[in-house]
Amino acid sequence: MLQSFNLEKTYQYLLISLAFLLPLTVFGANTIIVIIVLLWLFSGDYKAKYNQIMSSKLMIASIVFYCLHVIGMLWTEDLQWGLHILHKMWYFLLLFPILFNIVQRKYIKYYVSAFLLAITVTEIASYLVWFEIVAPFKNATVINPTPFMSHVSYNPILAFSIYLVLHEVFFNKELGKIKFFFYGFFAITMSINMFITGGRAGQVMYFAMLAIIVFQFFNTQKIKSLLLISVLIPGIFFTAYMTSDLFQQRVDAAVKNTLYYSNNKGSSVGLRITFALNSWEVIKENPIIGIGTGDFPIEYKKINQLNTPKIPNTTNPHNMYTLIAMELGVIGLISMMSIFYFQIKLSFNSSSRFIRDVGITLPLLFLVIMWSDSYLLGHYTTLLFVFFSSFLYKDFEKS
């Protein structure tokens, strides 16, 4: 009994540590993950663990999604790259179910607080670099101050963090005045930070997040929500555009490279369009089961040399839907989308406002940003997705 109690406590300390390290360090987070996985694997009570995991349709969907990647190795030529993809996706087979098994309802506030504390550290570091108080370090530059990760991952994680803070401001009736003003100030500084860093996908996610939280705030008053959104989002966009040189440059470049795609195929946006168009040619030839888990680089190189030989080859189309459709076809896409379906469905069953709202928002935001990159392959964003999903969709009454 004592050993079991100590193990449970140890799990919670490790989970809180993981929440804090998640946006700060790959090595630190992976170290905690290894410890959690090893403890879980050697702690026994396997039947109870199995029964709890298999009682969740979301867990089954996650495991099936991974297993399809394993099956996709059967018609893969490039086994080495296929094994690389299996390694990148292992969270959905093992880590997600393990976290789901060990999270506890009473510690959720500590998970979220630890995560937001880490985001505070990243934001302060970002501003210190931007104001040139400290020299740029790791990934940061003065122009694009994202020290702990690239802006591709930082801005989506920042957008989700802003949502968590705003949810406290708008919906936590027990929030005292001091915390209310602190969270409000935090939301403003984080929003400013969003536009002095260069992640356009995260910025799109930010505007989507604002629309979602406005609808959640006004609930059934759709007309009022639409009116506020039609003023709020353009207002913030225009303000950011006029005050942030980086945001203005990135927006102008995106518009120019989209409108004049044929002359800008080598740009960030141009490459994504080219990746999508070339990939679609392959998908049409293999619509049901795809080309296999590891053959994206090989097959893309073939079609790229045929259609756009002057454009560099790629191992990633920077679009999660395109990647899965090319690797595993319609079957793979349906499997991936089933994860989001069960997330949203399970959210409606929660009696907690926080769990319900965040549980709906997380998949919706990922469904948006996955159009611009493979966000279920990257370390930071995949870990964010898996970690928060582990407690947002768990039925604690059955555990």
mmCIF file of C-alpha atoms in Angstrom:
data_model
loop_
_atom_site.group_PDB
_atom_site.id
_atom_site.type_symbol
_atom_site.label_atom_id
_atom_site.label_comp_id
_atom_site.label_asym_id
_atom_site.label_seq_id
_atom_site.Cartn_x
_atom_site.Cartn_y
_atom_site.Cartn_z
ATOM 1 C CA MET A 1 0.000 0.000 0.000
ATOM 2 C CA LEU A 2 2.806 2.390 0.929
ATOM 3 C CA GLN A 3 4.747 1.489 -2.179
ATOM 4 C CA SER A 4 1.694 2.095 -4.349
ATOM 5 C CA PHE A 5 1.060 5.450 -2.669
ATOM 6 C CA ASN A 6 4.674 6.547 -3.137
ATOM 7 C CA LEU A 7 4.616 5.496 -6.785
ATOM 8 C CA GLU A 8 1.482 7.533 -7.420
ATOM 9 C CA LYS A 9 3.058 10.579 -5.764
ATOM 10 C CA THR A 10 6.210 10.080 -7.789
ATOM 11 C CA TYR A 11 4.177 9.979 -10.981
ATOM 12 C CA GLN A 12 2.547 13.303 -10.128
ATOM 13 C CA TYR A 13 5.830 15.034 -9.340
ATOM 14 C CA LEU A 14 7.207 13.743 -12.623
ATOM 15 C CA LEU A 15 4.138 14.928 -14.550
ATOM 16 C CA ILE A 16 4.369 18.405 -13.036
ATOM 17 C CA SER A 17 8.069 18.473 -13.928
ATOM 18 C CA LEU A 18 7.239 17.357 -17.464
ATOM 19 C CA ALA A 19 4.657 20.130 -17.805
ATOM 20 C CA PHE A 20 7.291 22.682 -16.778
ATOM 21 C CA LEU A 21 10.069 21.314 -18.987
ATOM 22 C CA LEU A 22 7.831 20.731 -22.010
ATOM 23 C CA PRO A 23 8.368 24.167 -23.660
ATOM 24 C CA LEU A 24 11.908 24.665 -22.368
ATOM 25 C CA THR A 25 14.114 21.705 -23.218
ATOM 26 C CA VAL A 26 13.952 18.583 -25.352
ATOM 27 C CA PHE A 27 16.552 16.776 -23.244
ATOM 28 C CA GLY A 28 14.870 17.614 -19.939
ATOM 29 C CA ALA A 29 11.406 16.603 -21.106
ATOM 30 C CA ASN A 30 12.708 13.395 -22.693
ATOM 31 C CA THR A 31 14.542 12.496 -19.491
ATOM 32 C CA ILE A 32 11.309 12.780 -17.506
ATOM 33 C CA ILE A 33 9.462 10.796 -20.179
ATOM 34 C CA VAL A 34 11.994 7.963 -20.006
ATOM 35 C CA ILE A 35 11.679 7.805 -16.215
ATOM 36 C CA ILE A 36 7.861 7.764 -16.395
ATOM 37 C CA VAL A 37 7.794 5.056 -19.064
ATOM 38 C CA LEU A 38 10.281 2.822 -17.221
ATOM 39 C CA LEU A 39 8.438 3.198 -13.914
ATOM 40 C CA TRP A 40 5.154 2.360 -15.593
ATOM 41 C CA LEU A 41 6.499 -0.620 -17.501
ATOM 42 C CA PHE A 42 8.031 -2.219 -14.413
ATOM 43 C CA SER A 43 5.367 -1.304 -11.835
ATOM 44 C CA GLY A 44 3.071 -4.263 -12.475
ATOM 45 C CA ASP A 45 -0.759 -4.334 -12.277
ATOM 46 C CA TYR A 46 -0.805 -4.764 -16.044
ATOM 47 C CA LYS A 47 -4.357 -6.077 -16.298
ATOM 48 C CA ALA A 48 -5.810 -2.972 -14.622
ATOM 49 C CA LYS A 49 -3.675 -0.738 -16.815
ATOM 50 C CA TYR A 50 -4.761 -2.580 -19.942
ATOM 51 C CA ASN A 51 -8.436 -2.460 -18.983
ATOM 52 C CA GLN A 52 -8.358 1.276 -18.285
ATOM 53 C CA ILE A 53 -6.583 2.091 -21.549
ATOM 54 C CA MET A 54 -8.823 -0.167 -23.634
ATOM 55 C CA SER A 55 -11.945 1.350 -22.045
ATOM 56 C CA SER A 56 -11.167 4.637 -23.815
ATOM 57 C CA LYS A 57 -12.111 4.984 -27.479
ATOM 58 C CA LEU A 58 -9.598 7.808 -27.758
ATOM 59 C CA MET A 59 -6.767 5.561 -26.589
ATOM 60 C CA ILE A 60 -7.828 2.864 -29.027
ATOM 61 C CA ALA A 61 -7.915 5.441 -31.841
ATOM 62 C CA SER A 62 -4.416 6.625 -30.926
ATOM 63 C CA ILE A 63 -3.001 3.079 -30.836
ATOM 64 C CA VAL A 64 -4.710 2.176 -34.125
ATOM 65 C CA PHE A 65 -3.250 5.316 -35.723
ATOM 66 C CA TYR A 66 0.234 4.170 -34.759
ATOM 67 C CA CYS A 67 -0.388 0.564 -35.755
ATOM 68 C CA LEU A 68 -1.400 1.705 -39.246
ATOM 69 C CA HIS A 69 2.077 3.203 -39.551
ATOM 70 C CA VAL A 70 3.501 -0.195 -38.605
ATOM 71 C CA ILE A 71 1.292 -1.940 -41.177
ATOM 72 C CA GLY A 72 2.339 0.683 -43.728
ATOM 73 C CA MET A 73 5.871 -0.663 -43.464
ATOM 74 C CA LEU A 74 4.702 -3.739 -45.425
ATOM 75 C CA TRP A 75 4.629 -1.815 -48.720
ATOM 76 C CA THR A 76 7.496 0.551 -47.897
ATOM 77 C CA GLU A 77 10.702 0.502 -49.927
ATOM 78 C CA ASP A 78 12.690 2.800 -47.644
ATOM 79 C CA LEU A 79 12.572 0.846 -44.395
ATOM 80 C CA GLN A 80 15.117 3.131 -42.724
ATOM 81 C CA TRP A 81 12.961 6.214 -43.185
ATOM 82 C CA GLY A 82 9.913 4.207 -42.189
ATOM 83 C CA LEU A 83 11.579 3.295 -38.903
ATOM 84 C CA HIS A 84 12.402 6.972 -38.440
ATOM 85 C CA ILE A 85 8.710 7.843 -38.784
ATOM 86 C CA LEU A 86 7.730 5.058 -36.376
ATOM 87 C CA HIS A 87 10.200 6.496 -33.872
ATOM 88 C CA LYS A 88 8.746 9.989 -34.292
ATOM 89 C CA MET A 89 5.182 8.707 -33.811
ATOM 90 C CA TRP A 90 5.773 6.438 -30.792
ATOM 91 C CA TYR A 91 3.992 8.910 -28.498
ATOM 92 C CA PHE A 92 0.669 7.678 -29.914
ATOM 93 C CA LEU A 93 1.420 4.027 -29.132
ATOM 94 C CA LEU A 94 3.009 4.244 -25.698
ATOM 95 C CA LEU A 95 3.375 7.672 -24.103
ATOM 96 C CA PHE A 96 -0.211 8.814 -24.663
ATOM 97 C CA PRO A 97 -1.745 5.693 -23.045
ATOM 98 C CA ILE A 98 0.779 5.774 -20.174
ATOM 99 C CA LEU A 99 0.075 9.414 -19.364
ATOM 100 C CA PHE A 100 -3.651 8.726 -19.676
ATOM 101 C CA ASN A 101 -3.248 5.912 -17.158
ATOM 102 C CA ILE A 102 -1.373 7.909 -14.488
ATOM 103 C CA VAL A 103 -2.838 11.435 -14.572
ATOM 104 C CA GLN A 104 -5.130 12.396 -11.698
ATOM 105 C CA ARG A 105 -7.926 14.954 -11.603
ATOM 106 C CA LYS A 106 -6.753 16.735 -8.434
ATOM 107 C CA TYR A 107 -3.365 17.501 -9.985
ATOM 108 C CA ILE A 108 -4.641 19.049 -13.226
ATOM 109 C CA LYS A 109 -4.312 22.581 -11.845
ATOM 110 C CA TYR A 110 -0.676 21.851 -11.004
ATOM 111 C CA TYR A 111 0.038 20.496 -14.499
ATOM 112 C CA VAL A 112 -1.430 23.627 -16.074
ATOM 113 C CA SER A 113 0.248 26.010 -13.613
ATOM 114 C CA ALA A 114 3.657 24.404 -14.166
ATOM 115 C CA PHE A 115 3.210 24.682 -17.923
ATOM 116 C CA LEU A 116 2.186 28.349 -17.735
ATOM 117 C CA LEU A 117 5.110 29.087 -15.415
ATOM 118 C CA ALA A 118 7.438 27.694 -18.069
ATOM 119 C CA ILE A 119 5.731 29.809 -20.728
ATOM 120 C CA THR A 120 6.353 32.826 -18.490
ATOM 121 C CA VAL A 121 10.050 31.957 -18.516
ATOM 122 C CA THR A 122 10.062 31.664 -22.320
ATOM 123 C CA GLU A 123 8.222 34.963 -22.694
ATOM 124 C CA ILE A 124 10.605 36.818 -20.362
ATOM 125 C CA ALA A 125 13.583 35.339 -22.202
ATOM 126 C CA SER A 126 12.050 36.391 -25.511
ATOM 127 C CA TYR A 127 11.581 39.984 -24.359
ATOM 128 C CA LEU A 128 15.090 40.137 -22.865
ATOM 129 C CA VAL A 129 16.522 39.181 -26.237
ATOM 130 C CA TRP A 130 14.180 41.490 -28.153
ATOM 131 C CA PHE A 131 15.079 44.497 -25.984
ATOM 132 C CA GLU A 132 18.752 43.467 -26.316
ATOM 133 C CA ILE A 133 19.154 43.207 -22.558
ATOM 134 C CA VAL A 134 20.746 39.800 -23.035
ATOM 135 C CA ALA A 135 22.574 38.466 -26.079
ATOM 136 C CA PRO A 136 20.607 36.120 -28.352
ATOM 137 C CA PHE A 137 21.039 32.481 -27.348
ATOM 138 C CA LYS A 138 20.079 29.083 -28.745
ATOM 139 C CA ASN A 139 17.417 29.649 -31.461
ATOM 140 C CA ALA A 140 16.822 33.343 -30.738
ATOM 141 C CA THR A 141 17.750 36.406 -32.747
ATOM 142 C CA VAL A 142 16.883 40.008 -31.937
ATOM 143 C CA ILE A 143 14.556 40.077 -34.934
ATOM 144 C CA ASN A 144 12.923 36.751 -34.076
ATOM 145 C CA PRO A 145 13.383 36.120 -30.324
ATOM 146 C CA THR A 146 12.357 32.491 -29.770
ATOM 147 C CA PRO A 147 15.247 31.044 -27.723
ATOM 148 C CA PHE A 148 14.021 27.621 -26.613
ATOM 149 C CA MET A 149 12.535 26.383 -29.881
ATOM 150 C CA SER A 150 11.973 27.594 -33.433
ATOM 151 C CA HIS A 151 9.108 29.978 -34.138
ATOM 152 C CA VAL A 152 7.372 27.132 -36.002
ATOM 153 C CA SER A 153 6.703 25.463 -32.631
ATOM 154 C CA TYR A 154 6.846 28.468 -30.304
ATOM 155 C CA ASN A 155 3.965 30.488 -31.674
ATOM 156 C CA PRO A 156 1.386 27.650 -31.681
ATOM 157 C CA ILE A 157 2.338 26.758 -28.116
ATOM 158 C CA LEU A 158 2.148 30.432 -27.167
ATOM 159 C CA ALA A 159 -1.304 30.750 -28.758
ATOM 160 C CA PHE A 160 -2.603 27.786 -26.767
ATOM 161 C CA SER A 161 -1.078 29.241 -23.593
ATOM 162 C CA ILE A 162 -2.829 32.557 -24.182
ATOM 163 C CA TYR A 163 -6.093 30.640 -24.466
ATOM 164 C CA LEU A 164 -5.486 28.993 -21.081
ATOM 165 C CA VAL A 165 -4.796 32.384 -19.491
ATOM 166 C CA LEU A 166 -7.835 34.032 -21.082
ATOM 167 C CA HIS A 167 -10.012 31.144 -19.966
ATOM 168 C CA GLU A 168 -8.969 31.847 -16.379
ATOM 169 C CA VAL A 169 -9.724 35.539 -16.818
ATOM 170 C CA PHE A 170 -13.172 35.044 -18.348
ATOM 171 C CA PHE A 171 -14.469 31.899 -16.655
ATOM 172 C CA ASN A 172 -12.775 31.364 -13.298
ATOM 173 C CA LYS A 173 -15.201 33.018 -10.896
ATOM 174 C CA GLU A 174 -12.947 32.227 -7.945
ATOM 175 C CA LEU A 175 -10.056 34.215 -9.400
ATOM 176 C CA GLY A 176 -9.160 37.031 -6.998
ATOM 177 C CA LYS A 177 -8.505 40.613 -8.082
ATOM 178 C CA ILE A 178 -4.730 40.278 -7.887
ATOM 179 C CA LYS A 179 -4.707 37.106 -9.970
ATOM 180 C CA PHE A 180 -7.255 38.629 -12.356
ATOM 181 C CA PHE A 181 -5.027 41.607 -13.124
ATOM 182 C CA PHE A 182 -1.912 39.414 -13.252
ATOM 183 C CA TYR A 183 -3.519 37.008 -15.724
ATOM 184 C CA GLY A 184 -4.913 39.909 -17.742
ATOM 185 C CA PHE A 185 -1.512 41.577 -17.933
ATOM 186 C CA PHE A 186 0.049 38.224 -18.815
ATOM 187 C CA ALA A 187 -2.438 37.722 -21.667
ATOM 188 C CA ILE A 188 -1.603 41.162 -23.100
ATOM 189 C CA THR A 189 2.176 40.702 -22.937
ATOM 190 C CA MET A 190 1.874 37.209 -24.436
ATOM 191 C CA SER A 191 -0.268 38.601 -27.253
ATOM 192 C CA ILE A 192 2.345 41.243 -28.005
ATOM 193 C CA ASN A 193 5.015 38.536 -27.931
ATOM 194 C CA MET A 194 2.982 36.633 -30.503
ATOM 195 C CA PHE A 195 3.615 39.359 -33.086
ATOM 196 C CA ILE A 196 7.265 40.121 -32.399
ATOM 197 C CA THR A 197 8.072 36.499 -33.238
ATOM 198 C CA GLY A 198 7.774 35.006 -36.692
ATOM 199 C CA GLY A 199 5.519 31.951 -36.523
ATOM 200 C CA ARG A 200 2.693 32.619 -38.964
ATOM 201 C CA ALA A 201 0.899 29.340 -38.220
ATOM 202 C CA GLY A 202 0.833 30.254 -34.537
ATOM 203 C CA GLN A 203 -0.495 33.693 -35.400
ATOM 204 C CA VAL A 204 -3.309 32.160 -37.439
ATOM 205 C CA MET A 205 -3.914 29.844 -34.478
ATOM 206 C CA TYR A 206 -4.037 32.918 -32.209
ATOM 207 C CA PHE A 207 -6.837 34.495 -34.228
ATOM 208 C CA ALA A 208 -8.705 31.174 -34.367
ATOM 209 C CA MET A 209 -8.292 30.900 -30.590
ATOM 210 C CA LEU A 210 -9.780 34.359 -30.097
ATOM 211 C CA ALA A 211 -12.802 33.430 -32.196
ATOM 212 C CA ILE A 212 -13.312 30.223 -30.199
ATOM 213 C CA ILE A 213 -13.090 31.864 -26.790
ATOM 214 C CA VAL A 214 -15.482 34.643 -27.837
ATOM 215 C CA PHE A 215 -18.040 32.019 -28.890
ATOM 216 C CA GLN A 216 -17.485 30.177 -25.617
ATOM 217 C CA PHE A 217 -17.922 33.375 -23.607
ATOM 218 C CA PHE A 218 -21.193 34.399 -25.226
ATOM 219 C CA ASN A 219 -22.302 30.775 -25.551
ATOM 220 C CA THR A 220 -25.658 30.854 -27.382
ATOM 221 C CA GLN A 221 -25.451 34.516 -28.432
ATOM 222 C CA LYS A 222 -24.007 33.837 -31.882
ATOM 223 C CA ILE A 223 -24.802 37.221 -33.396
ATOM 224 C CA LYS A 224 -23.070 39.073 -30.565
ATOM 225 C CA SER A 225 -20.095 36.715 -30.910
ATOM 226 C CA LEU A 226 -19.837 37.322 -34.643
ATOM 227 C CA LEU A 227 -20.061 41.089 -34.203
ATOM 228 C CA LEU A 228 -17.313 41.120 -31.583
ATOM 229 C CA ILE A 229 -15.090 38.826 -33.648
ATOM 230 C CA SER A 230 -15.584 41.007 -36.736
ATOM 231 C CA VAL A 231 -14.221 43.969 -34.762
ATOM 232 C CA LEU A 232 -11.710 42.313 -32.430
ATOM 233 C CA ILE A 233 -9.713 40.220 -34.889
ATOM 234 C CA PRO A 234 -9.304 42.866 -37.621
ATOM 235 C CA GLY A 235 -8.464 45.410 -34.898
ATOM 236 C CA ILE A 236 -5.693 43.261 -33.423
ATOM 237 C CA PHE A 237 -4.450 42.296 -36.879
ATOM 238 C CA PHE A 238 -4.242 45.919 -38.032
ATOM 239 C CA THR A 239 -2.557 47.038 -34.801
ATOM 240 C CA ALA A 240 0.024 44.252 -35.045
ATOM 241 C CA TYR A 241 0.580 44.964 -38.731
ATOM 242 C CA MET A 242 1.238 48.657 -38.091
ATOM 243 C CA THR A 243 3.460 48.194 -35.025
ATOM 244 C CA SER A 244 5.493 45.050 -35.720
ATOM 245 C CA ASP A 245 7.940 45.188 -38.611
ATOM 246 C CA LEU A 246 8.443 41.427 -38.508
ATOM 247 C CA PHE A 247 4.706 40.694 -38.600
ATOM 248 C CA GLN A 248 4.214 43.168 -41.440
ATOM 249 C CA GLN A 249 7.056 41.633 -43.445
ATOM 250 C CA ARG A 250 5.793 38.094 -42.880
ATOM 251 C CA VAL A 251 2.217 39.013 -43.859
ATOM 252 C CA ASP A 252 3.350 40.904 -46.961
ATOM 253 C CA ALA A 253 5.594 38.021 -47.983
ATOM 254 C CA ALA A 254 2.800 35.480 -47.515
ATOM 255 C CA VAL A 255 0.363 37.514 -49.629
ATOM 256 C CA LYS A 256 2.947 38.187 -52.346
ATOM 257 C CA ASN A 257 4.170 34.598 -52.505
ATOM 258 C CA THR A 258 0.611 33.292 -52.745
ATOM 259 C CA LEU A 259 -0.614 35.751 -55.382
ATOM 260 C CA TYR A 260 2.557 35.445 -57.449
ATOM 261 C CA TYR A 261 3.269 31.814 -56.697
ATOM 262 C CA SER A 262 4.811 31.004 -60.086
ATOM 263 C CA ASN A 263 7.588 33.541 -59.453
ATOM 264 C CA ASN A 264 8.103 32.615 -55.794
ATOM 265 C CA LYS A 265 8.132 28.816 -55.695
ATOM 266 C CA GLY A 266 11.243 28.823 -53.534
ATOM 267 C CA SER A 267 9.716 30.959 -50.786
ATOM 268 C CA SER A 268 8.328 29.525 -47.538
ATOM 269 C CA VAL A 269 4.735 29.779 -48.784
ATOM 270 C CA GLY A 270 5.704 28.843 -52.351
ATOM 271 C CA LEU A 271 7.404 25.669 -51.184
ATOM 272 C CA ARG A 272 4.339 24.616 -49.223
ATOM 273 C CA ILE A 273 2.132 25.125 -52.276
ATOM 274 C CA THR A 274 4.592 23.167 -54.419
ATOM 275 C CA PHE A 275 4.778 20.364 -51.854
ATOM 276 C CA ALA A 276 0.977 20.134 -51.815
ATOM 277 C CA LEU A 277 0.578 20.136 -55.597
ATOM 278 C CA ASN A 278 3.291 17.541 -56.152
ATOM 279 C CA SER A 279 2.072 15.357 -53.308
ATOM 280 C CA TRP A 280 -1.452 15.407 -54.688
ATOM 281 C CA GLU A 281 -0.160 13.813 -57.891
ATOM 282 C CA VAL A 282 1.148 10.886 -55.848
ATOM 283 C CA ILE A 283 -1.958 10.687 -53.638
ATOM 284 C CA LYS A 284 -4.210 10.344 -56.699
ATOM 285 C CA GLU A 285 -2.280 7.241 -57.721
ATOM 286 C CA ASN A 286 -2.439 5.695 -54.239
ATOM 287 C CA PRO A 287 -5.650 7.016 -52.650
ATOM 288 C CA ILE A 288 -6.676 4.152 -50.347
ATOM 289 C CA ILE A 289 -3.596 2.830 -48.564
ATOM 290 C CA GLY A 290 -0.965 5.331 -49.670
ATOM 291 C CA ILE A 291 2.652 4.679 -50.630
ATOM 292 C CA GLY A 292 3.771 3.302 -47.272
ATOM 293 C CA THR A 293 5.116 4.717 -44.038
ATOM 294 C CA GLY A 294 8.651 5.360 -45.255
ATOM 295 C CA ASP A 295 8.369 6.200 -48.926
ATOM 296 C CA PHE A 296 7.474 9.875 -48.875
ATOM 297 C CA PRO A 297 11.068 11.070 -49.603
ATOM 298 C CA ILE A 298 11.507 8.600 -52.491
ATOM 299 C CA GLU A 299 8.151 9.214 -54.139
ATOM 300 C CA TYR A 300 8.296 12.963 -53.663
ATOM 301 C CA LYS A 301 11.739 13.119 -55.248
ATOM 302 C CA LYS A 302 10.394 11.321 -58.322
ATOM 303 C CA ILE A 303 7.441 13.664 -58.819
ATOM 304 C CA ASN A 304 9.504 16.742 -57.941
ATOM 305 C CA GLN A 305 12.105 15.947 -60.601
ATOM 306 C CA LEU A 306 9.302 15.561 -63.109
ATOM 307 C CA ASN A 307 7.223 18.647 -62.231
ATOM 308 C CA THR A 308 9.502 21.132 -60.456
ATOM 309 C CA PRO A 309 13.141 20.039 -60.892
ATOM 310 C CA LYS A 310 14.520 23.413 -59.804
ATOM 311 C CA ILE A 311 12.808 23.169 -56.404
ATOM 312 C CA PRO A 312 14.604 21.262 -53.603
ATOM 313 C CA ASN A 313 13.325 17.840 -52.591
ATOM 314 C CA THR A 314 11.738 17.396 -49.164
ATOM 315 C CA THR A 315 11.084 14.705 -46.596
ATOM 316 C CA ASN A 316 8.090 16.575 -45.158
ATOM 317 C CA PRO A 317 5.306 18.397 -47.067
ATOM 318 C CA HIS A 318 4.739 20.745 -44.093
ATOM 319 C CA ASN A 319 1.095 19.692 -44.007
ATOM 320 C CA MET A 320 -0.052 16.887 -41.688
ATOM 321 C CA TYR A 321 -3.042 15.993 -43.856
ATOM 322 C CA THR A 322 -0.904 15.721 -46.988
ATOM 323 C CA LEU A 323 1.740 13.649 -45.200
ATOM 324 C CA ILE A 324 -0.740 11.106 -43.824
ATOM 325 C CA ALA A 325 -2.728 10.941 -47.074
ATOM 326 C CA MET A 326 0.448 10.245 -49.028
ATOM 327 C CA GLU A 327 1.802 7.682 -46.556
ATOM 328 C CA LEU A 328 -1.382 5.851 -45.564
ATOM 329 C CA GLY A 329 -4.102 7.110 -47.912
ATOM 330 C CA VAL A 330 -7.724 7.692 -46.971
ATOM 331 C CA ILE A 331 -7.519 4.966 -44.330
ATOM 332 C CA GLY A 332 -4.731 6.851 -42.553
ATOM 333 C CA LEU A 333 -6.605 10.150 -42.758
ATOM 334 C CA ILE A 334 -9.751 8.608 -41.295
ATOM 335 C CA SER A 335 -7.700 7.086 -38.487
ATOM 336 C CA MET A 336 -6.034 10.403 -37.664
ATOM 337 C CA MET A 337 -9.314 12.298 -37.781
ATOM 338 C CA SER A 338 -10.914 9.742 -35.458
ATOM 339 C CA ILE A 339 -8.564 10.973 -32.721
ATOM 340 C CA PHE A 340 -9.935 14.498 -33.071
ATOM 341 C CA TYR A 341 -13.502 13.221 -33.338
ATOM 342 C CA PHE A 342 -13.287 11.378 -30.029
ATOM 343 C CA GLN A 343 -11.574 14.343 -28.358
ATOM 344 C CA ILE A 344 -14.418 16.674 -29.261
ATOM 345 C CA LYS A 345 -17.099 14.088 -28.476
ATOM 346 C CA LEU A 346 -15.638 13.314 -25.047
ATOM 347 C CA SER A 347 -15.360 17.020 -24.213
ATOM 348 C CA PHE A 348 -19.126 17.471 -24.367
ATOM 349 C CA ASN A 349 -19.554 14.823 -21.670
ATOM 350 C CA SER A 350 -17.530 16.729 -19.064
ATOM 351 C CA SER A 351 -19.237 18.564 -16.216
ATOM 352 C CA SER A 352 -16.204 20.837 -15.820
ATOM 353 C CA ARG A 353 -16.290 24.094 -17.769
ATOM 354 C CA PHE A 354 -12.502 24.118 -18.041
ATOM 355 C CA ILE A 355 -12.227 20.536 -19.284
ATOM 356 C CA ARG A 356 -15.086 20.975 -21.736
ATOM 357 C CA ASP A 357 -13.872 24.253 -23.233
ATOM 358 C CA VAL A 358 -10.168 23.389 -23.423
ATOM 359 C CA GLY A 359 -11.015 19.884 -24.588
ATOM 360 C CA ILE A 360 -12.891 21.291 -27.575
ATOM 361 C CA THR A 361 -10.358 24.033 -28.284
ATOM 362 C CA LEU A 362 -7.210 21.875 -28.374
ATOM 363 C CA PRO A 363 -8.266 19.675 -31.332
ATOM 364 C CA LEU A 364 -9.844 22.588 -33.203
ATOM 365 C CA LEU A 365 -6.615 24.584 -33.033
ATOM 366 C CA PHE A 366 -4.523 21.633 -34.179
ATOM 367 C CA LEU A 367 -6.940 20.986 -37.046
ATOM 368 C CA VAL A 368 -6.199 24.561 -38.169
ATOM 369 C CA ILE A 369 -2.410 24.629 -37.864
ATOM 370 C CA MET A 370 -1.864 21.161 -39.355
ATOM 371 C CA TRP A 371 -2.553 22.731 -42.757
ATOM 372 C CA SER A 372 0.776 24.564 -42.524
ATOM 373 C CA ASP A 373 3.062 21.935 -41.000
ATOM 374 C CA SER A 374 3.243 18.362 -39.701
ATOM 375 C CA TYR A 375 2.553 19.325 -36.106
ATOM 376 C CA LEU A 376 2.021 15.753 -34.909
ATOM 377 C CA LEU A 377 5.616 14.927 -35.813
ATOM 378 C CA GLY A 378 7.461 17.760 -34.049
ATOM 379 C CA HIS A 379 8.664 17.160 -30.480
ATOM 380 C CA TYR A 380 7.233 20.260 -28.780
ATOM 381 C CA THR A 381 3.803 20.397 -30.411
ATOM 382 C CA THR A 382 3.238 16.625 -30.332
ATOM 383 C CA LEU A 383 4.163 16.481 -26.657
ATOM 384 C CA LEU A 384 1.835 19.407 -25.947
ATOM 385 C CA PHE A 385 -0.977 17.629 -27.785
ATOM 386 C CA VAL A 386 -0.410 14.296 -26.048
ATOM 387 C CA PHE A 387 0.220 15.705 -22.573
ATOM 388 C CA PHE A 388 -2.907 17.867 -22.412
ATOM 389 C CA SER A 389 -5.012 15.200 -24.108
ATOM 390 C CA SER A 390 -4.023 12.680 -21.434
ATOM 391 C CA PHE A 391 -6.080 14.472 -18.768
ATOM 392 C CA LEU A 392 -8.612 16.474 -20.789
ATOM 393 C CA TYR A 393 -10.349 13.343 -22.096
ATOM 394 C CA LYS A 394 -10.035 10.939 -19.196
ATOM 395 C CA ASP A 395 -13.188 9.828 -17.435
ATOM 396 C CA PHE A 396 -11.944 10.079 -13.854
ATOM 397 C CA GLU A 397 -15.209 8.654 -12.539
ATOM 398 C CA LYS A 398 -14.291 5.278 -14.058
ATOM 399 C CA SER A 399 -10.677 5.310 -12.923
#
